[in-house]
Structure formats: C-alpha cells, structure tokens
Amino acid sequence: MELKTLSEPTELESTLSHLSRATLPKVLQVQQGIVRATHEFMFKKGLTQLMPLMLSPITDPLNHGVVDASIGYAGRQWSLTKSMIFHKQLALLNPDLDSLYIVSPNVRLEFADRADTGRHLFEFTQIDFEFKGKDRFYVMEFMEELVNFVFARLNKELPALLLELRGELLPQYEKWPVYRTEKLEAALGPDYERIKSEESTEPFWLMNHRREFYDKEDPKRPGTYLNYDAVWPAGFGEGLSGAERENEYHQIRKRMAEVGTNEETFKHYLRVAKEQGLPKTAGGGFGVERMTRFICRLKDVDEATAFSRKPFAKALF
Ligand code: ASP
Ligand code: MG
C-alpha cells in the first residue's frame, strides 16, 4: 500500500492563503473604522498630527531585547523606529505645540519566543500621543474616552460586520479599574497580567512597570514608576503603554545608569535636557492591530494583517 506523504504547505502557499482569507476584508474594514474614528477624536481634542518617521539616530531602547534593526547612512547609524517616544518629547519643545499624535509604524524584530503570544508582530502600527503639561490622570481619562468614542462610532457605522465578527455590538465602558503591578503580582503570582486580563470583562489600567528610563519615577515612592499599561479584557492582554516622562537632566541620567543605557547614543538628547530643558509631558500609544484583534475577537493579532508579520513568519512578501 502506498502511503500519502503529507507535505507542509510551501511558503508561497501559506503567504497566499493568509492574504486570501475570507474574513480579512471584514477585519480590515473594522481596522479602517478604528483609524478613521481615532483621527476624528484627535481632531476634536485639538491634537496636532505629526507624520511618522522610520529612521532616526535614536529610538526607543525598549525594555526587552530585540534583533538590531539599524543601517548606516550619511556617516551615522540610523535605527528603524521602535517607537517615536523621543520625537514626541522633542517636538513638544515648540512653544506653540501642546499635544500631538502620530500613526506610527514600528519595527521590533522580536525573537522567536514571542512568535506565539498572539499579541506580537515584528512590524505594527501604534497610535502614539503626547501632551505637554498633563499628568497620568489626564491621559488615562483621554484613552477611556477615545475607546468609547471609537466603539460608539463602529457600532453606528459597521453594526452588521460587528455582529458577524464578534457576535454582538461593542460596549461602552465606565471608568476603567486601576491596579498596581506589585499588588497583582503578590495576589496572583508572576503571570498576573494574563490572569487578570482573562478574568476581566472590561479594560483596566496596570500601573508601575519596570520600563525604560523615560518613564517617570514616582518622587513620592522611589523605585516605582508613574507609568500605565491599558490591558484589554477576556485574555487579549496589553493594548497600550504610556507614562508621565522623566524630563529633568539629572534624573534622566540616574535612570539611564540604572537600566544600563549608553549615554553616548543619547548625547544630543541629553544636551537638550541639560541646556534647553525638556518639557513636562505625559502620553501613551496603543497598538492598532491589537485593538482590531480585541474588537474582532481574533485568536492572533496576525489575523489583522494582509501580509503576515508574526515573529519569524514564513512570509515572502
Ligand atoms: N508609545 C509608548 C509610550 O508612549 C512607548 C511604547 O511604544 O511602548 O510610552
Ligand atoms: Mg508596552
């Protein structure tokens, strides 16, 4: 008897079948609706839109390792953008600019251990925003209002699609609960974020992450940070990261030393902080594909892409 060999689909076959999924156009319509409603919300709230940058001598160092993505050009190294955090702070040096946002493509060449989290892409879009002279309370309320605005708009514009993709229309949320990482960890163990996300029915804030040097240390509680992640419920996990920022020269250098940042890389940024003074700002950024995933109840964030960007994807285009 002849045995049939079961062959793996070729890379070309899997690339093309990812692209021709029947649900893709529907998911993309929802995603377009998110971006369209967000632009309108930002405009209503008076934020100025900056165009994204993809190359810069400095970019977000992130608080986890990724494969380096930088290229030599014109006598220096330029990194592909991991987030526009420093450009958000620097742009707000302009005295007539009080708040801004960017639909910002980010490249984070994740290692293979993040391939199957359901939440990671090695290239994605975040909507990044920053306010001068505002604090965490302002930003958190802003995001809560944004989500309700976007959800209401989608319910109005795309009700049939939402019913088909998620089985019901989108909710409106009251104020989101706020938790602290150290308290949740004490109660739920090291996997607290996933557990809390799975048992929640509404988005929540998680404050005080050990993150990059640019997130402000709480002057009242040294060793803790005035940052916040927004976490989607039902196990969808992190959807936004943000913080009040360090803007004072000595404090930035102290934080850089603590997390092991190379000051040389940031020497011009440090000079601005020292000589010019960085403005006091707060902000955040949410992942567009992650919001799409939550709304459409997708198993993996990569289902929101036409061309797979799952870490280590077998993607040909
Ligand atoms: N956009 C984030 C922030 O504003 C940084 C990040 O991308 O994680 O803090
Ligand atoms: Mg984050």
Coordinates of N, CA and C in Angstrom, one line a residue, residues 78-299:
W78 N 21.4 54.7 11.7 CA 20.0 55.1 11.8 C 19.2 53.9 12.2
S79 N 18.5 54.0 13.3 CA 17.7 52.9 13.7 C 16.3 52.9 13.1
L80 N 15.7 51.8 12.7 CA 14.3 51.8 12.4 C 13.5 52.0 13.7
T81 N 12.4 52.8 13.5 CA 11.7 53.2 14.7 C 11.0 52.1 15.4
K82 N 11.4 52.1 16.7 CA 10.7 51.1 17.6 C 9.5 51.8 18.3
S83 N 9.7 53.1 18.6 CA 8.5 53.9 19.0 C 9.1 55.3 18.8
M84 N 8.2 56.3 18.7 CA 8.6 57.7 18.5 C 8.6 58.5 19.8
I85 N 8.8 57.8 20.9 CA 8.8 58.4 22.2 C 9.6 59.7 22.3
F86 N 10.9 59.6 21.8 CA 11.8 60.8 22.0 C 11.3 61.9 21.1
H87 N 10.9 61.6 19.9 CA 10.4 62.6 19.0 C 9.1 63.3 19.5
K88 N 8.3 62.5 20.2 CA 7.1 63.1 20.9 C 7.6 64.2 21.9
Q89 N 8.5 63.8 22.7 CA 9.0 64.8 23.7 C 9.7 66.0 23.1
L90 N 10.5 65.7 22.1 CA 11.3 66.8 21.4 C 10.4 67.8 20.6
A91 N 9.4 67.2 19.9 CA 8.5 68.0 19.1 C 7.7 69.0 20.0
L92 N 7.5 68.6 21.3 CA 6.7 69.5 22.2 C 7.6 70.6 22.8
L93 N 8.9 70.7 22.3 CA 9.7 71.8 22.7 C 9.1 73.1 22.0
N94 N 8.5 72.9 20.8 CA 7.9 74.0 20.1 C 6.8 74.6 21.1
P95 N 7.0 76.0 21.4 CA 6.2 76.6 22.4 C 4.7 76.6 22.0
D96 N 4.4 76.5 20.7 CA 3.0 76.6 20.3 C 2.4 75.2 20.0
L97 N 3.1 74.2 20.4 CA 2.5 72.8 20.2 C 2.3 72.2 21.6
D98 N 1.0 71.9 21.9 CA 0.7 71.4 23.2 C 0.4 70.0 23.3
S99 N 0.0 69.4 22.1 CA -0.3 68.0 22.1 C -0.2 67.5 20.7
L100 N 0.1 66.2 20.5 CA 0.3 65.7 19.2 C 0.1 64.2 19.2
Y101 N -0.2 63.7 18.0 CA -0.3 62.3 17.8 C 0.3 61.8 16.4
I102 N 0.6 60.6 16.4 CA 1.3 60.0 15.2 C 0.7 58.6 14.9
V103 N 0.3 58.4 13.7 CA 0.0 57.0 13.3 C 1.4 56.4 12.9
S104 N 1.9 55.6 13.8 CA 3.4 55.4 13.7 C 3.7 53.9 13.5
P105 N 4.3 53.6 12.3 CA 4.8 52.2 12.1 C 6.0 52.0 12.9
N106 N 6.0 50.8 13.6 CA 7.1 50.5 14.5 C 7.7 49.1 14.0
V107 N 9.0 49.0 14.0 CA 9.7 47.8 13.7 C 10.3 47.3 15.0
R108 N 9.9 46.1 15.4 CA 10.6 45.5 16.6 C 10.8 44.0 16.2
L109 N 12.0 43.8 15.9 CA 12.4 42.4 15.4 C 12.5 41.4 16.6
E110 N 11.3 41.0 17.0 CA 11.2 40.1 18.2 C 11.9 38.8 18.0
F111 N 12.4 38.2 19.1 CA 12.9 36.9 19.0 C 11.8 35.9 18.9
A112 N 12.2 34.6 18.6 CA 11.2 33.6 18.3 C 10.3 33.3 19.5
D113 N 10.7 33.6 20.7 CA 9.9 33.3 21.9 C 8.6 34.1 21.9
R114 N 8.5 35.2 21.1 CA 7.3 36.0 21.1 C 6.4 35.6 19.8
A115 N 6.7 34.6 19.1 CA 6.0 34.2 17.9 C 4.6 33.8 18.2
D116 N 4.4 33.1 19.3 CA 3.0 32.6 19.6 C 2.3 33.2 20.8
T117 N 2.6 34.4 21.1 CA 1.9 35.1 22.2 C 0.5 35.5 21.7
G118 N 0.3 35.6 20.4 CA -1.0 36.1 19.9 C -1.0 37.6 19.9
R119 N 0.0 38.2 20.4 CA 0.0 39.7 20.6 C 1.1 40.4 19.9
H120 N 2.1 39.7 19.3 CA 3.3 40.3 18.8 C 3.4 40.2 17.3
L121 N 3.8 41.3 16.7 CA 4.1 41.4 15.2 C 5.5 42.0 15.2
F122 N 6.3 41.7 14.2 CA 7.6 42.3 14.2 C 7.6 43.7 13.5
E123 N 6.4 44.0 12.9 CA 6.2 45.3 12.3 C 4.7 45.6 12.6
F124 N 4.4 46.7 13.2 CA 3.0 47.0 13.5 C 2.8 48.5 13.5
T125 N 1.6 48.9 13.8 CA 1.3 50.4 13.8 C 0.7 50.7 15.2
Q126 N 1.4 51.7 15.8 CA 0.7 52.2 17.1 C 0.3 53.7 16.9
I127 N -0.8 54.0 17.5 CA -1.2 55.4 17.5 C -0.6 56.0 18.8
D128 N 0.4 56.9 18.6 CA 1.2 57.4 19.7 C 0.8 58.8 20.0
F129 N 0.6 59.2 21.2 CA 0.1 60.6 21.5 C 0.8 61.1 22.8
E130 N 1.0 62.4 22.8 CA 1.7 63.0 24.0 C 1.1 64.4 24.2
F131 N 1.0 64.8 25.5 CA 0.5 66.1 25.9 C 1.5 66.8 26.8
K132 N 1.7 68.1 26.5 CA 2.5 69.0 27.4 C 1.7 69.4 28.6
G133 N 2.4 69.3 29.7 CA 1.8 69.8 31.0 C 0.6 69.0 31.5
K134 N 0.5 67.8 31.1 CA -0.6 66.9 31.6 C 0.0 65.8 32.4
D135 N -0.9 65.2 33.2 CA -0.4 64.1 34.0 C -1.1 62.8 33.6
R136 N -0.8 61.7 34.4 CA -1.3 60.4 34.1 C -2.9 60.3 34.1
F137 N -3.4 61.1 35.1 CA -4.9 61.0 35.2 C -5.6 61.6 33.9
Y138 N -5.0 62.6 33.4 CA -5.5 63.2 32.2 C -5.4 62.2 31.0
V139 N -4.2 61.6 30.9 CA -4.0 60.6 29.7 C -4.9 59.4 29.9
M140 N -5.1 58.9 31.1 CA -5.9 57.7 31.3 C -7.4 58.0 30.9
E141 N -7.8 59.2 31.3 CA -9.2 59.6 31.0 C -9.4 59.8 29.5
F142 N -8.4 60.4 28.9 CA -8.4 60.6 27.5 C -8.5 59.3 26.7
M143 N -7.8 58.3 27.1 CA -7.8 57.0 26.4 C -9.2 56.3 26.7
E144 N -9.7 56.4 27.9 CA -11.0 55.8 28.1 C -12.1 56.5 27.2
E145 N -12.0 57.8 27.1 CA -12.9 58.5 26.2 C -12.8 58.1 24.8
L146 N -11.5 58.0 24.4 CA -11.2 57.6 23.0 C -11.8 56.2 22.7
V147 N -11.7 55.3 23.6 CA -12.2 53.9 23.3 C -13.7 54.0 23.2
N148 N -14.4 54.7 24.1 CA -15.8 54.8 24.0 C -16.3 55.5 22.7
F149 N -15.5 56.5 22.3 CA -15.8 57.2 21.0 C -15.7 56.3 19.8
V150 N -14.6 55.6 19.8 CA -14.3 54.7 18.6 C -15.3 53.5 18.6
F151 N -15.6 53.0 19.8 CA -16.6 51.9 19.8 C -18.0 52.3 19.4
A152 N -18.4 53.5 19.9 CA -19.7 54.0 19.5 C -19.8 54.2 18.0
R153 N -18.7 54.8 17.5 CA -18.7 55.1 16.0 C -18.7 53.8 15.2
L154 N -18.0 52.8 15.7 CA -18.1 51.5 14.9 C -19.5 50.9 15.0
N155 N -20.1 50.9 16.2 CA -21.4 50.4 16.3 C -22.4 51.1 15.3
K156 N -22.2 52.4 15.1 CA -23.0 53.1 14.2 C -22.7 52.8 12.7
E157 N -21.4 52.7 12.4 CA -21.0 52.6 11.0 C -21.0 51.2 10.5
L158 N -20.7 50.2 11.4 CA -20.5 48.9 10.9 C -21.2 47.8 11.8
P159 N -22.5 48.0 12.1 CA -23.2 47.1 13.0 C -23.2 45.7 12.5
A160 N -23.5 45.5 11.2 CA -23.6 44.1 10.7 C -22.3 43.4 10.7
L161 N -21.3 44.1 10.4 CA -19.9 43.5 10.4 C -19.6 43.0 11.9
L162 N -19.8 43.9 12.8 CA -19.5 43.6 14.2 C -20.3 42.4 14.7
L163 N -21.6 42.3 14.3 CA -22.4 41.2 14.7 C -21.8 39.9 14.1
E164 N -21.4 40.0 12.9 CA -20.8 38.8 12.2 C -19.5 38.4 12.9
L165 N -18.6 39.4 13.1 CA -17.3 39.0 13.6 C -17.2 38.7 15.1
R166 N -18.0 39.4 15.9 CA -17.9 39.3 17.4 C -19.2 38.8 18.1
G167 N -20.2 38.7 17.3 CA -21.5 38.2 17.8 C -22.3 39.2 18.6
E168 N -21.8 40.4 18.8 CA -22.6 41.5 19.5 C -21.9 42.8 19.2
L169 N -22.7 43.9 19.5 CA -22.1 45.2 19.3 C -21.1 45.5 20.4
L170 N -20.4 46.6 20.2 CA -19.3 46.9 21.2 C -19.9 47.6 22.4
P171 N -19.3 47.4 23.6 CA -19.8 48.0 24.8 C -19.4 49.5 25.0
Q172 N -20.0 50.2 25.9 CA -19.5 51.4 26.4 C -19.0 51.1 27.8
Y173 N -17.8 51.6 28.2 CA -17.3 51.3 29.5 C -17.4 52.5 30.4
E174 N -17.6 52.2 31.7 CA -17.5 53.2 32.8 C -16.0 53.4 33.0
K175 N -15.7 54.1 34.0 CA -14.2 54.3 34.4 C -13.5 52.9 34.5
W176 N -12.3 52.8 33.9 CA -11.6 51.5 34.0 C -11.0 51.4 35.4
P177 N -11.0 50.1 35.9 CA -10.3 49.9 37.2 C -8.8 50.1 37.0
V178 N -8.2 50.5 38.1 CA -6.7 50.7 38.2 C -6.1 49.8 39.2
Y179 N -5.1 49.0 38.7 CA -4.3 48.1 39.6 C -2.9 48.5 39.5
R180 N -2.1 48.0 40.5 CA -0.7 48.2 40.5 C 0.0 46.8 40.3
T181 N 1.1 46.8 39.6 CA 1.7 45.5 39.2 C 2.1 44.8 40.5
E182 N 2.7 45.5 41.5 CA 3.2 44.8 42.6 C 2.1 44.1 43.5
K183 N 1.0 44.8 43.5 CA -0.2 44.2 44.2 C -0.7 43.0 43.5
L184 N -0.9 43.1 42.2 CA -1.4 42.0 41.5 C -0.5 40.8 41.5
E185 N 0.8 41.1 41.4 CA 1.8 40.0 41.4 C 1.8 39.3 42.8
A186 N 1.6 40.1 43.9 CA 1.5 39.4 45.2 C 0.3 38.5 45.3
A187 N -0.8 39.0 44.6 CA -2.0 38.2 44.8 C -2.1 37.0 43.8
L188 N -1.5 37.2 42.6 CA -1.8 36.2 41.5 C -0.5 35.5 41.0
G189 N 0.6 36.0 41.5 CA 1.9 35.3 41.0 C 2.4 36.0 39.8
P190 N 3.5 35.4 39.2 CA 4.2 36.1 38.1 C 3.4 36.3 36.8
D191 N 2.4 35.5 36.7 CA 1.6 35.6 35.4 C 0.4 36.5 35.6
Y192 N 0.5 37.4 36.5 CA -0.7 38.2 37.0 C -1.4 39.0 35.8
E193 N -0.6 39.4 34.9 CA -1.2 40.2 33.8 C -2.2 39.4 33.0
R194 N -1.7 38.2 32.6 CA -2.6 37.3 31.8 C -3.8 36.9 32.6
I195 N -3.6 36.5 33.8 CA -4.7 36.0 34.7 C -5.7 37.1 34.8
K196 N -5.3 38.3 35.2 CA -6.2 39.4 35.4 C -6.9 39.8 34.1
S197 N -6.2 39.7 33.0 CA -6.9 40.0 31.7 C -7.9 38.9 31.4
E198 N -7.6 37.7 31.7 CA -8.6 36.6 31.4 C -9.8 36.7 32.3
E199 N -9.7 37.1 33.5 CA -10.8 37.2 34.4 C -11.6 38.5 34.3
S200 N -11.1 39.5 33.5 CA -11.7 40.8 33.5 C -12.8 40.8 32.3
T201 N -13.8 41.7 32.5 CA -14.8 41.8 31.5 C -14.7 43.3 30.9
E202 N -13.8 44.1 31.5 CA -13.7 45.4 31.0 C -12.2 45.8 31.0
P203 N -11.7 46.7 30.1 CA -10.3 47.0 30.1 C -9.9 47.6 31.5
F204 N -8.6 47.5 31.8 CA -8.2 48.0 33.1 C -6.8 48.6 32.9
W205 N -6.4 49.4 33.9 CA -5.0 50.0 33.9 C -4.1 49.2 34.8
L206 N -2.9 49.1 34.4 CA -1.9 48.4 35.3 C -0.8 49.4 35.4
M207 N -0.6 49.9 36.7 CA 0.4 50.9 36.9 C 1.7 50.4 37.5
N208 N 2.8 51.1 37.3 CA 4.1 50.8 37.8 C 4.7 49.5 37.2
H209 N 5.2 49.7 36.0 CA 6.0 48.7 35.3 C 7.5 49.1 35.4
R210 N 8.3 48.1 35.5 CA 9.8 48.4 35.3 C 10.0 48.6 33.9
R211 N 10.2 49.8 33.4 CA 10.3 50.1 32.0 C 11.5 50.9 31.7
E212 N 11.5 51.6 30.5 CA 12.6 52.3 30.0 C 12.9 53.6 30.9
F213 N 14.1 54.2 30.7 CA 14.5 55.3 31.5 C 13.5 56.5 31.4
Y214 N 12.8 56.6 30.3 CA 12.0 57.8 30.0 C 10.7 57.8 30.8
D215 N 10.3 56.7 31.4 CA 9.1 56.7 32.3 C 9.4 57.3 33.6
K216 N 8.7 58.2 34.1 CA 9.0 58.9 35.4 C 8.9 58.1 36.6
E217 N 10.0 58.2 37.4 CA 10.0 57.6 38.7 C 9.1 58.4 39.6
D218 N 8.3 57.7 40.5 CA 7.4 58.4 41.4 C 8.2 59.1 42.5
P219 N 8.3 60.4 42.5 CA 9.1 61.1 43.5 C 8.7 60.7 44.9
K220 N 7.4 60.4 45.1 CA 6.9 60.0 46.4 C 7.2 58.6 46.8
R221 N 7.4 57.8 45.8 CA 7.7 56.4 46.1 C 8.9 55.9 45.2
P222 N 10.1 56.3 45.5 CA 11.3 56.0 44.7 C 11.3 54.5 44.4
G223 N 11.7 54.2 43.2 CA 11.8 52.7 42.8 C 10.4 52.3 42.2
T224 N 9.4 53.2 42.2 CA 8.2 52.8 41.4 C 8.0 53.9 40.4
Y225 N 7.1 53.6 39.4 CA 7.1 54.5 38.2 C 5.7 54.9 37.9
L226 N 5.6 56.1 37.3 CA 4.3 56.7 37.0 C 3.9 56.4 35.6
N227 N 3.9 55.1 35.3 CA 3.5 54.6 34.0 C 2.3 53.7 34.1
Y228 N 1.7 53.4 33.0 CA 0.5 52.7 32.9 C 0.4 51.9 31.6
D229 N -0.1 50.7 31.7 CA -0.5 49.9 30.5 C -2.0 49.8 30.6
A230 N -2.6 49.9 29.4 CA -4.0 49.5 29.3 C -4.1 48.1 28.9
V231 N -4.9 47.3 29.6 CA -5.0 45.9 29.3 C -6.4 45.6 28.8
W232 N -6.5 44.9 27.7 CA -7.8 44.5 27.2 C -8.3 43.3 28.0
P233 N -9.6 43.2 28.2 CA -10.1 42.1 29.0 C -10.2 40.8 28.1
A234 N -10.8 39.7 28.7 CA -11.0 38.4 28.1 C -9.8 37.8 27.5
G235 N -8.6 38.1 28.2 CA -7.4 37.4 27.8 C -6.7 38.1 26.7
F236 N -7.1 39.2 26.1 CA -6.5 39.8 25.0 C -5.2 40.6 25.3
G237 N -5.0 40.9 26.6 CA -3.8 41.4 27.1 C -3.5 42.9 26.7
E238 N -2.2 43.3 26.9 CA -1.8 44.6 26.8 C -2.2 45.3 25.5
G239 N -2.7 46.5 25.6 CA -3.1 47.3 24.4 C -2.5 48.6 24.3
L240 N -2.0 49.2 25.4 CA -1.3 50.5 25.3 C -0.3 50.5 26.4
S241 N 0.8 51.3 26.1 CA 1.7 51.6 27.2 C 1.9 53.2 27.2
G242 N 2.1 53.7 28.4 CA 2.3 55.1 28.4 C 2.8 55.5 29.8
A243 N 3.1 56.8 30.0 CA 3.7 57.3 31.2 C 3.7 58.8 31.3
E244 N 3.9 59.3 32.5 CA 4.5 60.6 32.7 C 6.0 60.4 32.4
R245 N 6.6 61.5 31.9 CA 8.0 61.3 31.5 C 9.0 61.9 32.4
E246 N 10.2 61.3 32.4 CA 11.3 62.0 33.0 C 11.7 63.1 32.1
N247 N 11.9 64.3 32.6 CA 12.3 65.4 31.7 C 13.5 66.2 32.3
E248 N 13.9 65.8 33.5 CA 14.9 66.6 34.2 C 16.3 65.9 34.0
Y249 N 17.3 66.6 33.6 CA 18.6 66.1 33.2 C 19.2 65.1 34.2
H250 N 19.3 65.5 35.4 CA 20.0 64.6 36.4 C 19.2 63.3 36.6
Q251 N 17.9 63.5 36.6 CA 17.1 62.3 36.9 C 17.1 61.3 35.6
I252 N 17.2 61.9 34.4 CA 17.3 61.0 33.2 C 18.6 60.3 33.3
R253 N 19.7 60.9 33.7 CA 21.0 60.2 33.8 C 21.0 59.2 34.8
K254 N 20.3 59.4 35.9 CA 20.2 58.4 37.0 C 19.5 57.2 36.5
R255 N 18.4 57.5 35.8 CA 17.6 56.3 35.3 C 18.3 55.6 34.2
M256 N 19.1 56.3 33.4 CA 19.9 55.7 32.3 C 20.9 54.7 33.0
A257 N 21.5 55.2 34.0 CA 22.5 54.4 34.7 C 21.9 53.1 35.3
E258 N 20.7 53.3 35.9 CA 20.0 52.1 36.5 C 19.7 51.1 35.4
V259 N 19.2 51.5 34.3 CA 18.8 50.5 33.3 C 19.9 50.1 32.3
G260 N 21.1 50.8 32.5 CA 22.2 50.4 31.6 C 22.2 51.0 30.2
T261 N 21.7 52.3 30.1 CA 21.7 52.9 28.8 C 23.0 53.5 28.4
N262 N 23.4 53.4 27.2 CA 24.6 54.0 26.7 C 24.4 55.5 26.5
E263 N 25.0 56.3 27.4 CA 24.8 57.8 27.3 C 25.3 58.4 26.0
E264 N 26.3 57.8 25.4 CA 26.9 58.3 24.2 C 25.8 58.3 23.1
T265 N 25.0 57.2 23.0 CA 24.0 57.2 22.0 C 23.0 58.3 22.1
F266 N 22.8 58.7 23.4 CA 21.7 59.7 23.7 C 22.3 61.1 24.0
K267 N 23.6 61.4 23.5 CA 24.3 62.6 24.0 C 23.6 63.9 23.5
H268 N 23.0 63.9 22.4 CA 22.3 65.1 21.9 C 21.0 65.3 22.7
Y269 N 20.3 64.2 22.9 CA 19.1 64.2 23.7 C 19.4 64.8 25.1
L270 N 20.5 64.3 25.6 CA 20.9 64.7 27.0 C 21.2 66.2 27.0
R271 N 21.9 66.6 25.9 CA 22.2 68.0 25.8 C 21.0 68.9 25.8
V272 N 20.0 68.5 25.1 CA 18.7 69.2 25.1 C 18.2 69.3 26.5
A273 N 18.2 68.1 27.1 CA 17.6 68.1 28.5 C 18.4 69.0 29.4
K274 N 19.7 69.1 29.2 CA 20.5 69.9 30.1 C 20.4 71.4 29.8
E275 N 20.6 71.7 28.5 CA 20.7 73.1 28.2 C 19.4 73.8 27.9
Q276 N 18.5 73.1 27.3 CA 17.3 73.7 26.8 C 16.2 73.3 27.8
G277 N 16.2 72.1 28.3 CA 15.1 71.7 29.2 C 14.0 71.0 28.5
L278 N 13.8 69.7 28.7 CA 12.7 69.0 28.1 C 11.4 69.4 28.7
P279 N 10.3 69.6 28.0 CA 9.0 69.9 28.6 C 8.5 68.8 29.4
K280 N 7.6 69.1 30.4 CA 7.0 68.1 31.2 C 5.8 67.5 30.4
T281 N 5.9 66.2 30.1 CA 4.8 65.7 29.2 C 4.3 64.3 29.8
A282 N 3.2 63.9 29.2 CA 2.7 62.5 29.5 C 2.0 62.1 28.3
G283 N 2.0 60.8 28.1 CA 1.3 60.3 26.9 C 1.2 58.8 26.9
G284 N 1.0 58.2 25.7 CA 0.9 56.8 25.5 C 0.8 56.4 24.1
G285 N 0.7 55.1 23.8 CA 0.4 54.7 22.4 C -0.3 53.4 22.4
F286 N -1.3 53.2 21.6 CA -2.0 51.9 21.5 C -1.7 51.2 20.2
G287 N -1.7 49.9 20.3 CA -1.4 49.1 19.1 C -2.7 49.0 18.3
V288 N -2.7 49.4 17.0 CA -3.9 49.4 16.2 C -4.3 48.0 15.9
E289 N -3.4 47.1 15.6 CA -3.7 45.7 15.3 C -4.3 45.0 16.5
R290 N -3.7 45.4 17.7 CA -4.2 44.8 18.9 C -5.6 45.2 19.2
M291 N -6.0 46.5 18.9 CA -7.4 46.9 19.2 C -8.3 46.2 18.2
T292 N -7.8 46.0 16.9 CA -8.6 45.3 15.9 C -8.8 43.9 16.4
R293 N -7.7 43.3 16.9 CA -7.9 41.9 17.4 C -8.9 41.8 18.5
F294 N -8.9 42.7 19.5 CA -9.8 42.7 20.6 C -11.2 42.8 20.0
I295 N -11.4 43.8 19.2 CA -12.8 44.1 18.7 C -13.3 42.9 17.9
C296 N -12.5 42.3 17.0 CA -12.9 41.2 16.1 C -12.8 39.9 16.8
R297 N -12.3 39.9 18.0 CA -12.1 38.6 18.8 C -11.3 37.6 18.0
L298 N -10.1 38.1 17.5 CA -9.2 37.3 16.7 C -8.3 36.5 17.6
K299 N -8.0 35.3 17.2 CA -7.2 34.4 18.1 C -5.8 35.0 18.1

